[in-house]
Amino acid sequence: MIPAPFAYLRPDSLGAAVAALAADEDAKALAGGQSLVPLLRFRLAAPTTVVDLSGVDGLRGVADDGDALRIGALTTHHEVVRDPLVAEHCALLAMAARTVADPAVRHRGTLGGSLAHADPAADLPAAVLALGAEMEVEGPDGARTVPASAFFADYLTTALEPGEVLAAVRVPKLTGWGFHYEKFSRTAQAWAVVGVAAAVRREDGAVAEARVGLASMAPVPVRAGEAERACGGAAGAEDLRAAGALAREAGSPPSDLNGGADYRRHLAGVLAGRALARAAGMEAVQA
Amino acid sequence: MPDIRVTVDGVRYDDQVEARRLLVHHLRRLGKVGTPVGCDTSNCGACTVLMDGASVKSCTVLAVQADGSRISTVEGMAADGEWHPLQSAFHRRHALQCGYCTPGMLMAASDLLQDNPDPTEEEVREGLEGNLCRCTGYANIVAAVLDAAAEMRGAHTRTPVGGGTA
Ligand SMILES: Cc1cc2nc3c(=O)[nH]c(=O)nc-3n(C[C@H](O)[C@H](O)[C@H](O)COP(=O)(O)OP(=O)(O)OC[C@H]3O[C@@H](n4cnc5c(N)ncnc54)[C@H](O)[C@@H]3O)c2cc1C
Ligand code: FES
Ligand code: FES
């Protein structure tokens, strides 16, 4: 299918991109196009102007920024998977990115595009939520920072206002933490029926702190707060599986062709326990 | 209409295109019809080409996004009248029936092997997870890619185009 016609702009600065988006209320930003091009083709989106961000300098790559990593919005999934700083300080992001789609989609799709698109079944939103990341947003009224916990507003909707561009994601360094991303999907390259992003900090052999982000359990990614709190002091996989089981109470899961709400609750409980135990190094990861 | 410059299989093309034109349609208009459209929903991988050396689904890239890039299609795989080892292995191992998925399979496989010259069977399956085949059941495709990988690590022999089986 062929998209409806649109004007195409490829500005070379962030200021020009913001101005172009602000000048047309039906304009859309284009990053990797792995969500937008399919929507254009189905004519589910018909923007009058498409503003390609690929010409803007400084939106791509991972930089060490003291107690956090600053990851440019146009950094691709493929680059996130291989980045040595990500591997050292927030490997959860790479674990989630590795499960996105297939190699060809990961070569084009970007971290910023995935977060701005805000599909409830997407993998990276759940990971940045668990990591406590912050979004650096640039707009007509200047720059602002939005925590991940306030960024995802509703189904396919974020806190981005018209004309605003997601410029970078600041991910706090959780050096020394253990991570695991557990995704359940029906076929290769499919979206998550439920996804669980787990981060665990251990002290003296027991769990001191844990974070759990869930994909596909609500219109937005959610934290499993009860499960997180129940992890404190856990000394083995059994404890973590019991704590993880509380994730079934989180969110307000949808019922769709991939599974009913009850099934998703069941999956969330089982997968959260497994993800926590693996993140803590208390259960072997099977290939 | 935007002007774009794309190098396809080593030949430079300067064109004016509608911004909405998909890369796969652009390639086919240039006569490079070796790259088919399969699903048109970004799922099947039949339209896979290499863009600056990395596999992409050309139905999910706008032609304007390819401005300035180097595209490799299945039509550029054979060199000097000889098949690429992947092409020979697909032939030898019966890795196709209708052949519709084959151009995309070959491009995805070549991306995989340049990244990982010695993949396990599991790694081949993962590398091709974005490419669907409705005919073969995949077993012969995986075998062909493993065969080609072994050959490419070793002697790098090529079979004459249209030439016989091994
Ligand atoms: C076959 C297939 C399977 C997939 N499977 C998965 C999966 O399993 N898990 C998963 O998480 N994802 C999956 N995806 C989606 C993929 O992760 C996309 O890469 C991602 O959703 C969008 O990133 P993009 O860079 O391509 O954004 P685009 O498609 O370019 O943009 C998406 C949206 O975000 C907006 N946008 C993009 N960048 C910015 C920015 N910097 N600032 C403001 N707005 C912006 C655009 O205007 C648009 O509305 C799949 C995609 C395909 C085609
Ligand atoms: S035609 Fe491009 S993925 Fe199927
Ligand atoms: S050979 Fe027919 S689809 Fe693969």
XYZ file of C-alpha atoms and ligand atoms in Angstrom:
514
model
C 0.000 0.000 0.000
C 1.118 3.507 -0.705
C 1.114 6.267 1.915
C -0.939 9.427 1.408
C 1.151 12.359 0.131
C 3.036 14.504 2.632
C 5.666 17.225 2.624
C 9.089 15.966 3.682
C 11.650 17.991 5.615
C 15.081 16.956 6.851
C 16.295 19.778 9.108
C 19.913 19.791 10.249
C 19.423 21.205 13.750
C 17.203 20.385 16.708
C 15.897 23.977 16.715
C 14.851 23.709 13.076
C 13.192 20.338 13.713
C 11.190 21.752 16.616
C 10.209 24.786 14.525
C 9.090 22.561 11.642
C 7.000 20.365 13.951
C 5.494 23.382 15.698
C 4.603 25.061 12.382
C 2.171 22.309 11.300
C -0.175 20.734 13.826
C -0.458 17.661 11.595
C 3.315 17.198 11.317
C 5.023 14.047 12.587
C 8.624 13.344 13.477
C 10.333 10.458 11.671
C 13.122 8.505 13.374
C 13.746 4.935 12.166
C 10.309 4.668 10.591
C 9.740 1.126 11.878
C 6.418 2.107 13.424
C 5.590 5.237 11.425
C 6.144 3.852 7.898
C 3.764 0.903 8.489
C 1.178 3.367 9.865
C 1.631 5.624 6.818
C 1.281 2.657 4.506
C -1.975 1.569 6.123
C -3.022 5.229 6.145
C -3.657 4.930 9.871
C -1.466 8.028 10.052
C -1.667 10.732 7.409
C 0.535 13.620 8.555
C 0.731 16.621 6.214
C 4.439 17.069 7.013
C 7.016 14.442 7.967
C 10.061 15.859 9.753
C 12.965 13.433 9.377
C 15.231 13.756 12.425
C 18.118 11.824 10.843
C 19.921 14.990 9.732
C 20.065 16.490 13.230
C 23.522 16.284 14.755
C 24.019 14.977 18.261
C 20.874 12.860 18.566
C 22.721 9.568 18.164
C 25.094 7.627 20.383
C 25.755 6.784 24.029
C 27.757 9.151 26.239
C 29.046 8.851 29.801
C 27.482 11.685 31.791
C 28.735 11.140 35.347
C 26.156 9.191 37.326
C 24.101 8.450 34.217
C 24.393 7.508 30.566
C 22.952 9.932 28.054
C 21.582 7.987 25.100
C 20.601 9.984 22.020
C 17.017 9.395 20.893
C 18.143 8.262 17.417
C 20.412 5.514 18.766
C 19.192 2.323 17.106
C 18.163 -0.867 18.894
C 21.133 -2.533 17.188
C 23.527 0.049 18.650
C 21.989 -0.249 22.134
C 22.435 -4.037 22.025
C 26.172 -3.678 21.307
C 27.140 -0.619 23.283
C 29.872 -1.271 25.900
C 28.686 1.527 28.256
C 25.149 0.151 28.198
C 26.534 -3.328 28.913
C 28.478 -2.023 31.903
C 25.914 0.269 33.533
C 22.375 -0.610 32.433
C 22.483 -3.932 30.589
C 18.726 -4.302 31.070
C 18.226 -1.905 28.171
C 20.314 -4.077 25.841
C 18.531 -7.225 27.037
C 15.158 -5.682 26.177
C 16.381 -4.217 22.865
C 17.701 -7.621 21.791
C 14.157 -9.030 21.943
C 12.650 -6.343 19.682
C 11.456 -7.687 16.334
C 14.280 -8.965 14.115
C 17.743 -7.823 12.977
C 16.475 -5.696 10.064
C 14.004 -3.796 12.266
C 16.677 -3.361 14.957
C 19.040 -1.827 12.392
C 16.555 1.017 11.759
C 14.312 1.326 14.838
C 15.446 3.753 17.528
C 15.233 3.985 21.302
C 13.553 7.393 21.103
C 11.104 6.200 18.462
C 10.067 3.228 20.561
C 9.523 5.408 23.659
C 7.708 8.187 21.745
C 5.494 5.633 19.984
C 4.560 4.173 23.400
C 3.047 0.893 22.298
C 1.891 -0.826 25.525
C 3.425 -4.105 24.326
C 6.810 -2.562 23.494
C 9.879 -3.792 25.352
C 11.981 -0.657 25.861
C 9.370 1.434 27.731
C 9.153 -1.239 30.464
C 12.957 -1.301 30.702
C 13.439 2.491 30.982
C 10.671 2.584 33.586
C 12.426 -0.047 35.700
C 15.756 1.753 35.258
C 14.284 5.060 36.481
C 15.342 6.910 33.317
C 14.574 10.533 32.465
C 13.537 11.930 29.091
C 15.259 15.046 27.778
C 12.645 16.886 25.751
C 13.225 19.858 23.477
C 10.274 22.031 22.441
C 9.135 25.440 21.249
C 9.318 26.698 24.864
C 12.786 25.288 25.500
C 14.079 22.142 27.145
C 12.490 20.124 29.958
C 13.073 16.812 31.654
C 10.325 14.237 32.198
C 10.836 11.147 34.391
C 9.873 7.858 32.734
C 7.188 7.435 35.396
C 5.396 10.538 34.043
C 6.251 10.114 30.348
C 3.829 7.356 29.348
C 0.351 8.886 29.512
C -1.964 6.403 27.813
C -2.206 3.928 24.935
C 0.202 5.254 22.227
C 0.294 8.592 24.068
C 3.145 10.302 25.900
C 3.742 13.540 27.747
C 5.273 15.005 24.555
C 3.377 18.151 23.538
C 2.903 19.129 19.878
C 6.202 20.422 18.518
C 8.267 18.627 21.165
C 11.075 16.248 20.274
C 12.520 13.567 22.521
C 16.233 14.386 22.285
C 17.852 11.908 24.678
C 17.237 9.455 27.489
C 19.252 9.749 30.703
C 19.644 6.340 32.282
C 21.092 6.295 35.826
C 24.076 3.990 36.166
C 23.040 0.933 38.126
C 26.552 -0.461 38.121
C 26.788 -3.755 39.943
C 23.057 -4.490 39.752
C 21.818 -7.698 38.144
C 19.300 -7.547 35.298
C 17.023 -9.775 33.310
C 14.389 -9.194 30.636
C 11.844 -11.970 30.314
C 9.527 -11.815 27.310
C 6.758 -14.199 26.438
C 5.564 -14.101 22.846
C 3.791 -16.579 20.630
C 6.119 -16.632 17.638
C 9.565 -15.417 16.573
C 9.765 -11.621 16.097
C 6.367 -11.157 17.797
C 5.380 -8.536 20.353
C 5.231 -9.449 24.039
C 2.080 -11.040 25.417
C 3.734 -10.002 28.687
C 7.256 -8.663 29.203
C 9.088 -8.268 32.522
C 12.126 -6.035 33.051
C 13.833 -6.825 36.367
C 16.725 -5.095 38.134
C 18.135 -6.371 41.435
C 20.771 -5.044 43.855
C 22.258 -7.549 46.260
C 24.054 -6.991 49.518
C 25.749 -9.787 51.456
C 24.078 -12.449 49.366
C 20.507 -11.178 49.881
C 18.392 -8.828 47.783
C 18.551 -5.233 49.032
C 16.487 -3.549 46.339
C 14.509 -4.618 43.267
C 12.640 -3.003 40.395
C 10.117 -4.612 38.088
C 8.731 -2.999 34.915
C 5.917 -4.720 33.041
C 5.039 -4.574 29.328
C 1.566 -5.334 27.996
C -0.103 -5.349 31.436
C -1.850 -1.946 31.023
C -2.253 0.808 28.405
C 1.147 2.067 29.640
C 4.180 0.260 31.062
C 3.789 -0.183 34.841
C 5.960 -0.987 37.855
C 4.988 -3.970 40.003
C 5.374 -2.133 43.321
C 4.134 -4.897 45.615
C 6.414 -7.441 44.038
C 9.365 -5.029 44.319
C 8.783 -4.452 48.037
C 8.400 -8.157 48.738
C 11.892 -8.817 47.321
C 13.722 -7.159 50.242
C 15.858 -9.710 52.085
C 15.218 -12.492 49.587
C 18.038 -15.029 49.849
C 17.138 -17.512 47.122
C 15.181 -18.192 43.964
C 12.187 -19.496 45.942
C 11.808 -16.167 47.788
C 12.030 -14.234 44.536
C 9.508 -16.417 42.772
C 7.097 -15.812 45.650
C 7.708 -12.070 45.504
C 7.391 -12.029 41.720
C 4.024 -13.766 41.923
C 2.615 -10.509 43.330
C 3.149 -8.908 39.901
C -0.105 -10.538 38.845
C -1.942 -7.805 40.744
C -0.217 -4.963 38.853
C -1.789 -2.886 36.072
C -5.053 -3.521 34.261
C -4.185 -6.039 31.552
C -6.081 -6.085 28.254
C -7.864 -9.073 26.778
C -7.072 -9.506 23.103
C -6.202 -12.161 20.523
C -2.910 -12.834 22.297
C -4.533 -13.687 25.604
C -7.152 -12.760 28.177
C -6.542 -10.541 31.195
C -6.470 -13.560 33.570
C -3.883 -15.288 31.424
C -1.741 -12.149 31.372
C -1.961 -11.896 35.182
C -0.828 -15.497 35.444
C 2.056 -14.862 33.045
C 3.119 -11.692 34.869
C 3.374 -13.563 38.183
C 5.380 -16.453 36.767
C 7.618 -14.365 34.512
C 8.350 -11.749 37.184
C 9.507 -14.464 39.587
C 11.701 -15.959 36.913
C 13.095 -12.566 35.829
C 13.902 -11.583 39.427
C 15.598 -14.878 40.216
C 17.691 -14.641 37.068
C 18.527 -10.971 37.606
C 19.742 -11.864 41.094
C 21.882 -14.681 39.715
C 19.884 -17.141 41.817
C 18.546 -19.116 38.866
C 20.409 -20.184 35.755
C 19.409 -18.567 32.485
C 18.454 -21.186 29.924
C 19.180 -20.409 26.307
C 9.736 16.534 -5.138
C 12.922 15.672 -3.228
C 16.068 14.782 -5.162
C 17.777 11.618 -4.007
C 21.007 9.889 -4.908
C 21.251 6.179 -4.218
C 23.935 3.695 -5.244
C 22.357 0.334 -6.024
C 24.625 -2.665 -6.569
C 27.472 -0.313 -7.426
C 25.573 1.925 -9.872
C 24.635 5.493 -8.937
C 21.082 6.675 -9.587
C 20.001 10.329 -9.267
C 16.230 10.761 -9.179
C 13.378 12.964 -8.103
C 10.916 10.963 -6.040
C 7.674 11.586 -4.203
C 8.426 11.668 -0.488
C 5.882 8.903 0.072
C 7.598 6.438 -2.253
C 8.857 3.328 -0.478
C 12.419 2.190 -1.122
C 11.220 -1.175 -2.476
C 9.044 0.564 -5.060
C 11.931 2.847 -5.970
C 14.247 -0.109 -6.527
C 11.681 -1.858 -8.707
C 11.172 1.296 -10.793
C 14.916 1.365 -11.369
C 14.484 -2.092 -12.892
C 15.910 -3.871 -9.862
C 12.927 -6.220 -9.694
C 14.887 -8.965 -7.960
C 13.571 -7.499 -4.698
C 9.873 -8.419 -4.276
C 7.149 -7.045 -2.028
C 5.758 -9.874 0.078
C 3.485 -8.952 2.949
C 3.584 -5.160 2.703
C 3.201 -5.187 6.520
C 6.902 -5.232 7.554
C 6.677 -8.831 8.728
C 7.872 -11.220 6.016
C 11.331 -9.932 5.077
C 10.967 -10.801 1.353
C 11.948 -7.199 0.558
C 15.175 -7.285 2.625
C 18.155 -5.413 1.129
C 21.378 -4.118 2.667
C 21.521 -0.373 3.288
C 25.089 0.758 3.952
C 25.843 -2.872 4.731
C 23.032 -3.526 7.237
C 19.842 -5.476 6.467
C 16.627 -3.442 6.249
C 13.095 -4.183 5.113
C 12.864 -1.997 2.012
C 9.060 -1.798 2.324
C 9.619 -0.041 5.664
C 12.096 2.584 4.482
C 11.096 5.663 2.496
C 13.191 6.217 -0.629
C 14.078 9.675 0.737
C 15.532 7.997 3.840
C 17.920 6.108 1.567
C 19.287 9.349 0.073
C 23.083 9.157 0.018
C 23.208 5.478 0.891
C 24.590 2.353 -0.702
C 22.009 -0.363 -1.368
C 22.886 -3.990 -2.103
C 20.203 -6.244 -3.566
C 20.121 -9.893 -4.523
C 20.890 -8.804 -8.104
C 24.379 -7.741 -7.067
C 25.257 -10.986 -5.276
C 26.755 -12.931 -8.139
C 30.083 -11.538 -9.297
C 31.879 -12.026 -12.620
C 29.409 -14.649 -13.761
C 29.748 -16.698 -10.603
C 27.267 -17.295 -7.862
C 27.854 -16.154 -4.331
C 28.481 -19.141 -2.012
C 25.071 -18.501 -0.397
C 23.355 -18.737 -3.778
C 25.185 -21.976 -4.618
C 24.330 -23.439 -1.216
C 20.629 -22.534 -1.581
C 20.676 -24.303 -4.956
C 22.548 -27.354 -3.714
C 20.517 -27.750 -0.521
C 17.097 -27.173 -2.107
C 16.576 -24.169 0.172
C 13.694 -22.862 -1.928
C 10.502 -24.047 -3.517
C 8.474 -21.123 -4.905
C 11.434 -18.809 -4.390
C 9.439 -15.784 -3.263
C 11.236 -15.455 0.069
C 14.660 -16.251 -1.408
C 15.982 -12.763 -2.256
C 15.219 -11.605 1.281
C 16.588 -14.803 2.824
C 19.836 -14.397 0.892
C 20.259 -10.760 1.935
C 19.411 -11.459 5.591
C 21.813 -14.421 5.542
C 24.625 -12.351 4.044
C 24.093 -9.719 6.765
C 24.254 -12.470 9.396
C 27.443 -14.021 7.995
C 29.340 -10.763 7.695
C 28.581 -10.260 11.387
C 29.103 -13.823 12.486
C 31.090 -15.975 10.017
C 30.730 -19.121 12.124
C 27.142 -19.220 13.429
C 25.489 -22.117 15.231
C 22.214 -23.483 13.895
C 20.415 -21.528 16.609
C 22.168 -18.316 15.601
C 21.182 -18.847 11.961
C 17.559 -19.291 13.011
C 17.725 -16.112 15.106
C 19.456 -14.179 12.333
C 16.657 -15.119 9.929
C 13.802 -14.590 12.369
C 12.503 -11.625 10.381
C 12.166 -13.679 7.198
C 9.178 -15.918 6.619
C 9.072 -18.866 4.232
C 5.726 -20.490 3.493
C 7.166 -23.423 1.543
C 10.296 -25.051 2.867
C 9.829 -25.411 6.609
C 13.191 -23.656 7.006
C 15.335 -26.769 7.587
C 17.019 -26.607 4.183
C 17.463 -22.849 4.420
C 19.294 -23.207 7.721
C 21.403 -26.053 6.307
C 22.281 -23.955 3.245
C 23.381 -20.985 5.347
C 25.559 -23.233 7.529
C 27.033 -24.777 4.366
C 27.775 -21.408 2.825
C 29.316 -20.168 6.066
C 31.702 -23.126 6.128
C 32.585 -22.560 2.499
C 33.143 -18.838 2.982
C 35.419 -19.460 5.970
C 37.421 -21.859 3.842
C 38.209 -21.835 0.166
C 35.729 -19.186 -0.983
C 34.938 -21.141 -4.114
C 32.244 -19.840 -6.420
C 30.047 -21.802 -8.793
C 29.507 -20.503 -12.339
C 26.062 -18.879 -12.667
C 23.626 -21.461 -14.002
C 26.289 -24.031 -13.252
C 25.748 -27.478 -11.876
C 25.210 -28.745 -8.388
C 28.051 -29.917 -6.228
C 7.828 -6.314 12.255
C 8.011 -5.435 13.469
C 8.066 -6.022 14.717
C 8.258 -5.234 15.858
N 8.341 -5.868 17.069
C 8.576 -5.129 18.171
C 8.725 -5.757 19.444
O 8.687 -6.979 19.572
N 8.938 -4.974 20.530
C 9.044 -3.615 20.424
O 9.264 -2.963 21.437
N 8.924 -2.985 19.234
C 8.692 -3.709 18.113
N 8.572 -3.065 16.899
C 8.635 -1.575 16.854
C 10.054 -1.073 16.803
O 10.625 -1.170 18.087
C 10.155 0.383 16.349
O 11.507 0.583 16.056
C 9.802 1.453 17.323
O 8.522 1.243 17.846
C 9.762 2.824 16.656
O 11.033 3.362 16.524
P 11.406 4.170 15.212
O 12.697 4.813 15.454
O 11.307 3.273 14.060
O 10.276 5.317 15.196
P 9.358 5.892 14.025
O 8.587 4.801 13.394
O 10.172 6.763 13.146
O 8.403 6.801 14.904
C 7.421 6.237 15.758
C 6.601 7.353 16.405
O 7.384 8.075 17.341
C 7.528 9.439 16.958
N 8.931 9.792 17.213
C 10.020 9.058 16.835
N 11.143 9.598 17.313
C 10.777 10.701 18.009
C 11.511 11.665 18.761
N 12.853 11.585 18.889
N 10.811 12.678 19.346
C 9.468 12.743 19.205
N 8.729 11.850 18.539
C 9.373 10.826 17.940
C 7.108 9.509 15.506
O 6.531 10.769 15.196
C 6.082 8.395 15.424
O 4.836 8.829 15.875
C 8.383 -3.830 15.751
C 8.327 -3.228 14.476
C 8.148 -4.012 13.344
C 8.096 -3.351 11.997
S 7.257 -6.933 2.028
Fe 8.645 -5.939 3.354
S 8.583 -7.170 5.132
Fe 7.135 -8.160 3.831
S 10.364 -20.858 -0.977
Fe 8.288 -20.254 -1.140
S 8.145 -18.805 0.477
Fe 10.107 -19.601 0.772
